[in-house]
Short mmCIF file of C-alpha atoms and ligand atoms in Angstrom, two decimals:
data_model
loop_
_atom_site.label_atom_id
_atom_site.label_comp_id
_atom_site.label_asym_id
_atom_site.label_seq_id
_atom_site.Cartn_x
_atom_site.Cartn_y
_atom_site.Cartn_z
CA MET P 602 -60.29 -33.64 -75.99
CA GLN P 603 -63.40 -31.27 -75.85
CA LYS P 604 -64.18 -27.44 -74.95
CA THR P 605 -67.11 -27.70 -72.52
CA GLU P 606 -67.44 -23.98 -70.91
CA GLN P 607 -65.64 -21.33 -71.29
CA LEU P 608 -63.40 -20.01 -68.11
CA TYR P 609 -61.85 -17.03 -68.81
CA GLU P 610 -61.89 -14.25 -71.69
CA GLY P 611 -58.72 -12.34 -71.43
CA LYS P 612 -57.10 -9.77 -74.02
CA ALA P 613 -55.91 -12.27 -76.44
CA LYS P 614 -56.72 -15.26 -75.79
CA LYS P 615 -60.02 -17.59 -74.65
CA VAL P 616 -59.63 -20.27 -72.09
CA PHE P 617 -62.16 -23.64 -72.22
CA ALA P 618 -62.65 -26.38 -69.71
CA THR P 619 -62.35 -30.14 -70.97
CA GLU P 620 -63.65 -33.04 -69.69
CA ASP P 621 -60.74 -33.31 -67.61
CA PRO P 622 -60.31 -30.54 -64.93
CA ALA P 623 -57.22 -31.91 -65.26
CA TYR P 624 -56.80 -29.97 -68.31
CA CYS P 625 -58.16 -27.17 -70.41
CA ILE P 626 -57.72 -25.39 -73.62
CA VAL P 627 -56.50 -21.63 -74.73
CA SER P 628 -57.36 -20.41 -77.98
CA TYR P 629 -55.91 -17.50 -79.26
CA LYS P 630 -57.80 -14.49 -81.08
CA ASP P 631 -56.30 -11.78 -83.41
CA ASP P 632 -57.28 -9.40 -81.29
CA ALA P 633 -54.91 -6.54 -79.77
CA THR P 634 -54.57 -4.39 -76.71
CA ALA P 635 -51.56 -2.03 -75.44
CA PHE P 636 -50.98 0.30 -72.91
CA ASN P 637 -52.51 -1.74 -70.29
CA GLY P 638 -56.29 -1.73 -72.67
CA LEU P 639 -56.24 1.75 -74.16
CA LYS P 640 -55.16 0.90 -77.14
CA LYS P 641 -57.28 -1.51 -79.01
CA GLY P 642 -56.99 -2.92 -83.10
CA THR P 643 -56.76 -6.30 -84.86
CA ILE P 644 -53.39 -8.13 -86.21
CA ALA P 645 -54.74 -10.86 -89.15
CA GLY P 646 -52.89 -13.71 -87.86
CA LYS P 647 -51.78 -13.14 -85.17
CA GLY P 648 -53.67 -15.73 -83.12
CA VAL P 649 -51.64 -18.41 -85.77
CA VAL P 650 -49.08 -17.10 -84.98
CA ASN P 651 -48.85 -16.52 -81.60
CA ASN P 652 -50.44 -19.75 -80.89
CA ARG P 653 -48.01 -21.87 -83.22
CA MET P 654 -44.83 -20.23 -81.85
CA SER P 655 -45.38 -20.98 -78.17
CA ASN P 656 -46.09 -23.94 -78.82
CA PHE P 657 -42.83 -24.23 -80.65
CA MET P 658 -40.91 -22.50 -78.01
CA PHE P 659 -42.93 -24.47 -75.00
CA GLN P 660 -41.84 -27.86 -76.53
CA LEU P 661 -38.06 -26.55 -77.50
CA LEU P 662 -38.02 -25.39 -73.73
CA GLU P 663 -39.31 -29.22 -72.36
CA LYS P 664 -36.74 -30.89 -74.39
CA ASN P 665 -34.10 -28.87 -72.51
CA GLY P 666 -35.34 -29.64 -69.48
CA ILE P 667 -37.69 -26.51 -68.68
CA LYS P 668 -41.72 -27.81 -67.49
CA THR P 669 -44.00 -26.06 -69.57
CA HIS P 670 -48.20 -26.40 -69.47
CA TYR P 671 -47.76 -27.01 -73.26
CA VAL P 672 -49.88 -31.20 -73.85
CA GLU P 673 -50.61 -30.91 -77.57
CA GLU P 674 -51.44 -28.28 -80.50
CA LEU P 675 -54.99 -28.79 -81.64
CA ASN P 676 -55.32 -26.84 -84.45
CA ASP P 677 -53.91 -23.50 -85.50
CA ARG P 678 -55.71 -21.34 -82.80
CA GLU P 679 -56.01 -23.97 -79.92
CA THR P 680 -53.61 -25.71 -78.05
CA LEU P 681 -54.96 -27.78 -74.84
CA VAL P 682 -52.51 -27.62 -71.75
CA ARG P 683 -52.35 -28.52 -68.17
CA ARG P 684 -55.00 -26.64 -65.93
CA VAL P 685 -52.62 -24.40 -63.68
CA LYS P 686 -53.25 -21.86 -60.53
CA ILE P 687 -51.45 -18.73 -62.42
CA VAL P 688 -49.01 -16.80 -60.19
CA PRO P 689 -50.48 -13.26 -59.94
CA LEU P 690 -46.70 -12.56 -61.35
CA GLU P 691 -45.38 -10.82 -64.63
CA VAL P 692 -41.88 -12.28 -65.00
CA ILE P 693 -40.00 -9.81 -67.10
CA VAL P 694 -36.70 -10.82 -68.82
CA ARG P 695 -33.77 -8.15 -69.80
CA ASN P 696 -30.84 -8.49 -72.01
CA LYS P 697 -30.66 -4.95 -73.50
CA ALA P 698 -33.09 -2.01 -72.10
CA ALA P 699 -36.34 -1.32 -74.19
CA GLY P 700 -39.81 0.62 -72.77
CA SER P 701 -40.04 0.93 -69.44
CA LEU P 702 -37.00 0.27 -68.55
CA SER P 703 -35.24 2.76 -71.17
CA LYS P 704 -37.78 5.31 -69.34
CA ARG P 705 -37.18 4.79 -65.42
CA LEU P 706 -33.18 4.33 -66.23
CA GLY P 707 -32.53 6.36 -68.27
CA LEU P 708 -31.19 4.05 -71.59
CA PRO P 709 -31.15 4.57 -74.80
CA GLU P 710 -33.28 2.21 -76.43
CA GLY P 711 -30.29 -1.33 -77.24
CA THR P 712 -28.43 -0.17 -74.34
CA PRO P 713 -26.92 -3.49 -73.62
CA MET P 714 -27.43 -4.98 -70.28
CA LYS P 715 -24.04 -6.17 -68.63
CA THR P 716 -25.78 -8.88 -66.92
CA PRO P 717 -29.63 -9.86 -67.40
CA VAL P 718 -32.29 -8.56 -65.52
CA LEU P 719 -35.00 -10.23 -63.84
CA GLU P 720 -37.80 -7.83 -62.74
CA PHE P 721 -41.44 -8.93 -61.39
CA CYS P 722 -44.51 -6.64 -61.87
CA TYR P 723 -48.28 -7.81 -59.74
CA LYS P 724 -50.25 -8.83 -62.60
CA ASN P 725 -53.37 -6.47 -61.57
CA ASP P 726 -54.88 -4.58 -64.59
CA ASP P 727 -56.38 -1.97 -61.79
CA LEU P 728 -53.07 -0.78 -60.60
CA GLY P 729 -51.50 -0.83 -63.88
CA ASP P 730 -49.45 -3.92 -62.89
CA PRO P 731 -47.38 -1.90 -60.42
CA ILE P 732 -43.70 -3.38 -60.74
CA VAL P 733 -42.35 -5.13 -57.28
CA ASN P 734 -39.60 -7.11 -55.46
CA GLU P 735 -39.05 -10.09 -53.80
CA TYR P 736 -39.73 -8.22 -50.48
CA HIS P 737 -43.82 -7.08 -51.47
CA ILE P 738 -43.69 -10.43 -53.36
CA LEU P 739 -43.60 -11.79 -49.73
CA ALA P 740 -45.00 -9.42 -47.80
CA ALA P 741 -48.26 -9.61 -49.98
CA GLU P 742 -47.85 -13.57 -50.15
CA LEU P 743 -48.16 -13.30 -53.93
CA ALA P 744 -46.12 -16.26 -53.90
CA THR P 745 -43.34 -17.94 -50.92
CA LYS P 746 -40.06 -17.15 -51.05
CA GLU P 747 -39.38 -21.12 -52.87
CA GLU P 748 -41.75 -19.94 -55.93
CA VAL P 749 -39.34 -16.39 -56.11
CA GLU P 750 -36.40 -18.91 -56.34
CA THR P 751 -37.99 -21.18 -58.53
CA ILE P 752 -39.41 -18.70 -61.09
CA SER P 753 -36.53 -16.83 -61.08
CA ALA P 754 -33.76 -19.94 -61.81
CA MET P 755 -36.24 -20.85 -64.72
CA ALA P 756 -36.48 -17.19 -65.97
CA LEU P 757 -32.74 -17.20 -65.81
CA LYS P 758 -32.44 -20.54 -67.56
CA ILE P 759 -35.09 -19.78 -70.48
CA ASN P 760 -33.33 -16.58 -71.50
CA GLU P 761 -30.25 -18.55 -71.85
CA LEU P 762 -32.55 -21.15 -74.12
CA MET P 763 -34.42 -17.94 -76.13
CA CYS P 764 -31.15 -16.45 -76.66
CA GLU P 765 -29.14 -18.56 -78.60
CA PHE P 766 -32.20 -20.36 -80.45
CA PHE P 767 -33.05 -16.66 -81.41
CA ARG P 768 -29.28 -15.76 -82.27
CA SER P 769 -29.25 -18.99 -84.45
CA VAL P 770 -32.28 -17.44 -87.05
CA ASN P 771 -30.58 -13.87 -86.71
CA VAL P 772 -32.33 -12.21 -84.37
CA ASP P 773 -31.64 -10.13 -80.81
CA LEU P 774 -33.58 -11.03 -77.56
CA ILE P 775 -34.20 -7.73 -76.32
CA ASP P 776 -36.65 -8.33 -72.81
CA PHE P 777 -39.72 -10.84 -72.54
CA LYS P 778 -42.37 -12.14 -70.19
CA LEU P 779 -43.53 -14.77 -68.65
CA GLU P 780 -46.14 -16.67 -66.64
CA PHE P 781 -45.51 -19.31 -64.08
CA GLY P 782 -48.52 -21.94 -62.86
CA ARG P 783 -49.46 -23.44 -59.84
CA CYS P 784 -49.73 -27.72 -60.53
CA ALA P 785 -52.41 -29.23 -58.14
CA ASP P 786 -49.35 -30.88 -56.50
CA GLY P 787 -47.43 -27.22 -56.63
CA THR P 788 -45.28 -28.17 -59.02
CA ILE P 789 -44.29 -24.58 -60.78
CA VAL P 790 -44.36 -24.53 -65.21
CA LEU P 791 -44.06 -22.11 -67.35
CA ALA P 792 -47.38 -21.37 -68.74
CA ASP P 793 -49.43 -18.19 -70.60
CA GLU P 794 -46.70 -17.67 -73.79
CA ILE P 795 -44.12 -16.68 -75.91
CA SER P 796 -44.44 -14.90 -78.65
CA PRO P 797 -43.35 -11.48 -80.46
CA ASP P 798 -47.27 -10.25 -78.39
CA THR P 799 -44.40 -10.96 -75.56
CA CYS P 800 -41.31 -10.61 -76.07
CA ARG P 801 -39.16 -7.69 -78.13
CA PHE P 802 -37.18 -8.85 -81.03
CA TRP P 803 -34.56 -6.94 -83.15
CA ASP P 804 -33.23 -7.97 -86.70
CA ILE P 805 -29.35 -9.01 -85.42
CA HIS P 806 -28.16 -6.77 -88.53
CA THR P 807 -30.82 -4.21 -89.34
CA GLN P 808 -32.17 -3.95 -85.54
CA GLU P 809 -35.19 -3.74 -86.84
CA LYS P 810 -38.38 -4.24 -84.62
CA LEU P 811 -40.67 -7.75 -85.39
CA ASP P 812 -42.81 -7.81 -82.09
CA LYS P 813 -45.68 -5.87 -81.03
CA ASP P 814 -44.19 -2.84 -80.63
CA ARG P 815 -44.76 -2.18 -84.36
CA PHE P 816 -48.53 -1.60 -83.24
CA ARG P 817 -47.74 -0.34 -79.34
CA ARG P 818 -45.76 3.01 -81.89
CA ASP P 819 -48.04 2.62 -85.47
CA MET P 820 -45.12 1.53 -87.01
CA GLY P 821 -47.12 -0.22 -89.72
CA GLY P 822 -45.74 -3.62 -91.36
CA VAL P 823 -47.62 -5.14 -87.80
CA GLU P 824 -48.60 -8.13 -89.79
CA GLU P 825 -45.69 -8.69 -91.72
CA ALA P 826 -43.09 -8.61 -89.14
CA TYR P 827 -45.48 -11.76 -87.17
CA GLU P 828 -45.36 -13.35 -90.40
CA GLU P 829 -41.49 -13.36 -90.69
CA MET P 830 -41.05 -14.44 -87.10
CA MET P 831 -42.84 -17.37 -87.90
CA LYS P 832 -40.77 -17.88 -91.28
CA ARG P 833 -37.47 -17.15 -89.44
CA ILE P 834 -38.31 -19.85 -86.76
CA GLY P 835 -39.44 -22.46 -89.98
CA LEU P 836 -43.05 -22.43 -89.64
N1 LIG H 667 -44.82 -7.44 -72.25
C1 LIG H 667 -45.21 -8.00 -72.11
N2 LIG H 667 -47.15 -7.94 -71.32
C2 LIG H 667 -47.34 -7.14 -70.40
C3 LIG H 667 -45.90 -6.03 -70.36
C4 LIG H 667 -44.87 -6.35 -71.22
O1 LIG H 667 -45.98 -9.18 -72.23
O2 LIG H 667 -48.16 -6.59 -70.12
C5 LIG H 667 -43.72 -7.95 -72.39
C6 LIG H 667 -43.22 -6.47 -73.86
O3 LIG H 667 -43.45 -7.12 -74.71
C7 LIG H 667 -41.81 -6.28 -73.35
C8 LIG H 667 -41.25 -6.78 -71.66
O4 LIG H 667 -42.41 -6.99 -71.11
O5 LIG H 667 -41.43 -7.25 -74.41
C9 LIG H 667 -41.03 -5.22 -70.79
O6 LIG H 667 -41.44 -4.86 -71.31
P1 LIG H 667 -41.71 -2.87 -70.24
O7 LIG H 667 -42.01 -3.63 -69.13
O8 LIG H 667 -40.59 -2.29 -70.99
O9 LIG H 667 -42.78 -2.71 -71.15
P2 LIG H 667 -43.40 -1.91 -71.92
O10 LIG H 667 -42.75 -0.98 -72.67
O11 LIG H 667 -44.15 -3.39 -72.85
O12 LIG H 667 -45.52 -1.68 -72.02
#
């Protein structure tokens, strides 16, 4: 299927329409941003890693009964996906404290959570993606109650499947962010990406960081960390 007009350019991806309105093409860039766009940079090869890794994860999830927008990988940086309306929520699942949760609850990074923690943020750059609860979501009509229930159940199931998979390649899944889309018939599917940009991955033995925190925190070895994650998952 051929790209037609560009629909959207985000921080890390471009989205193009296709001849068939039911599909679009996602194109992954090497651009990286952090802290709501305040920090900008490039991570050589990131677009390839994120595209291939995300597609690998979406196929693994599909095999385990999770509906996603994934259709077909077109090349190293581009993927055909189902066209959906993104639910304006960032859905975060956490297994160990890190980042904003560490700050908010005063827990040292790496503190195990007794049960997985599910958080919702309202996807709105101007507001800095504020954290919201189910009352805010229903009151502001960001999603329906049924959608929140579906999304919550899917996110927790995805967490179980991802924890098991990453453990098998000696990676500790600390936390991650998901986005969901509504299909034309109202079905909720997993959308966006699953990559070192959107997950915290720590080596299971050394707890070395293998994700975008190396860029956010100027730790060096950023490209190497993305490459290492590709290698671990066998790509
Ligand atoms: N995350 C993301 N996009 C965002 C915010 C967070 O992909 O806009 C991911 C982040 O990579 C981490 C998880 O969600 O894996 C939890 O992030 P946190 O709330 O701790 O925010 P951060 O510390 O990244 O600002």
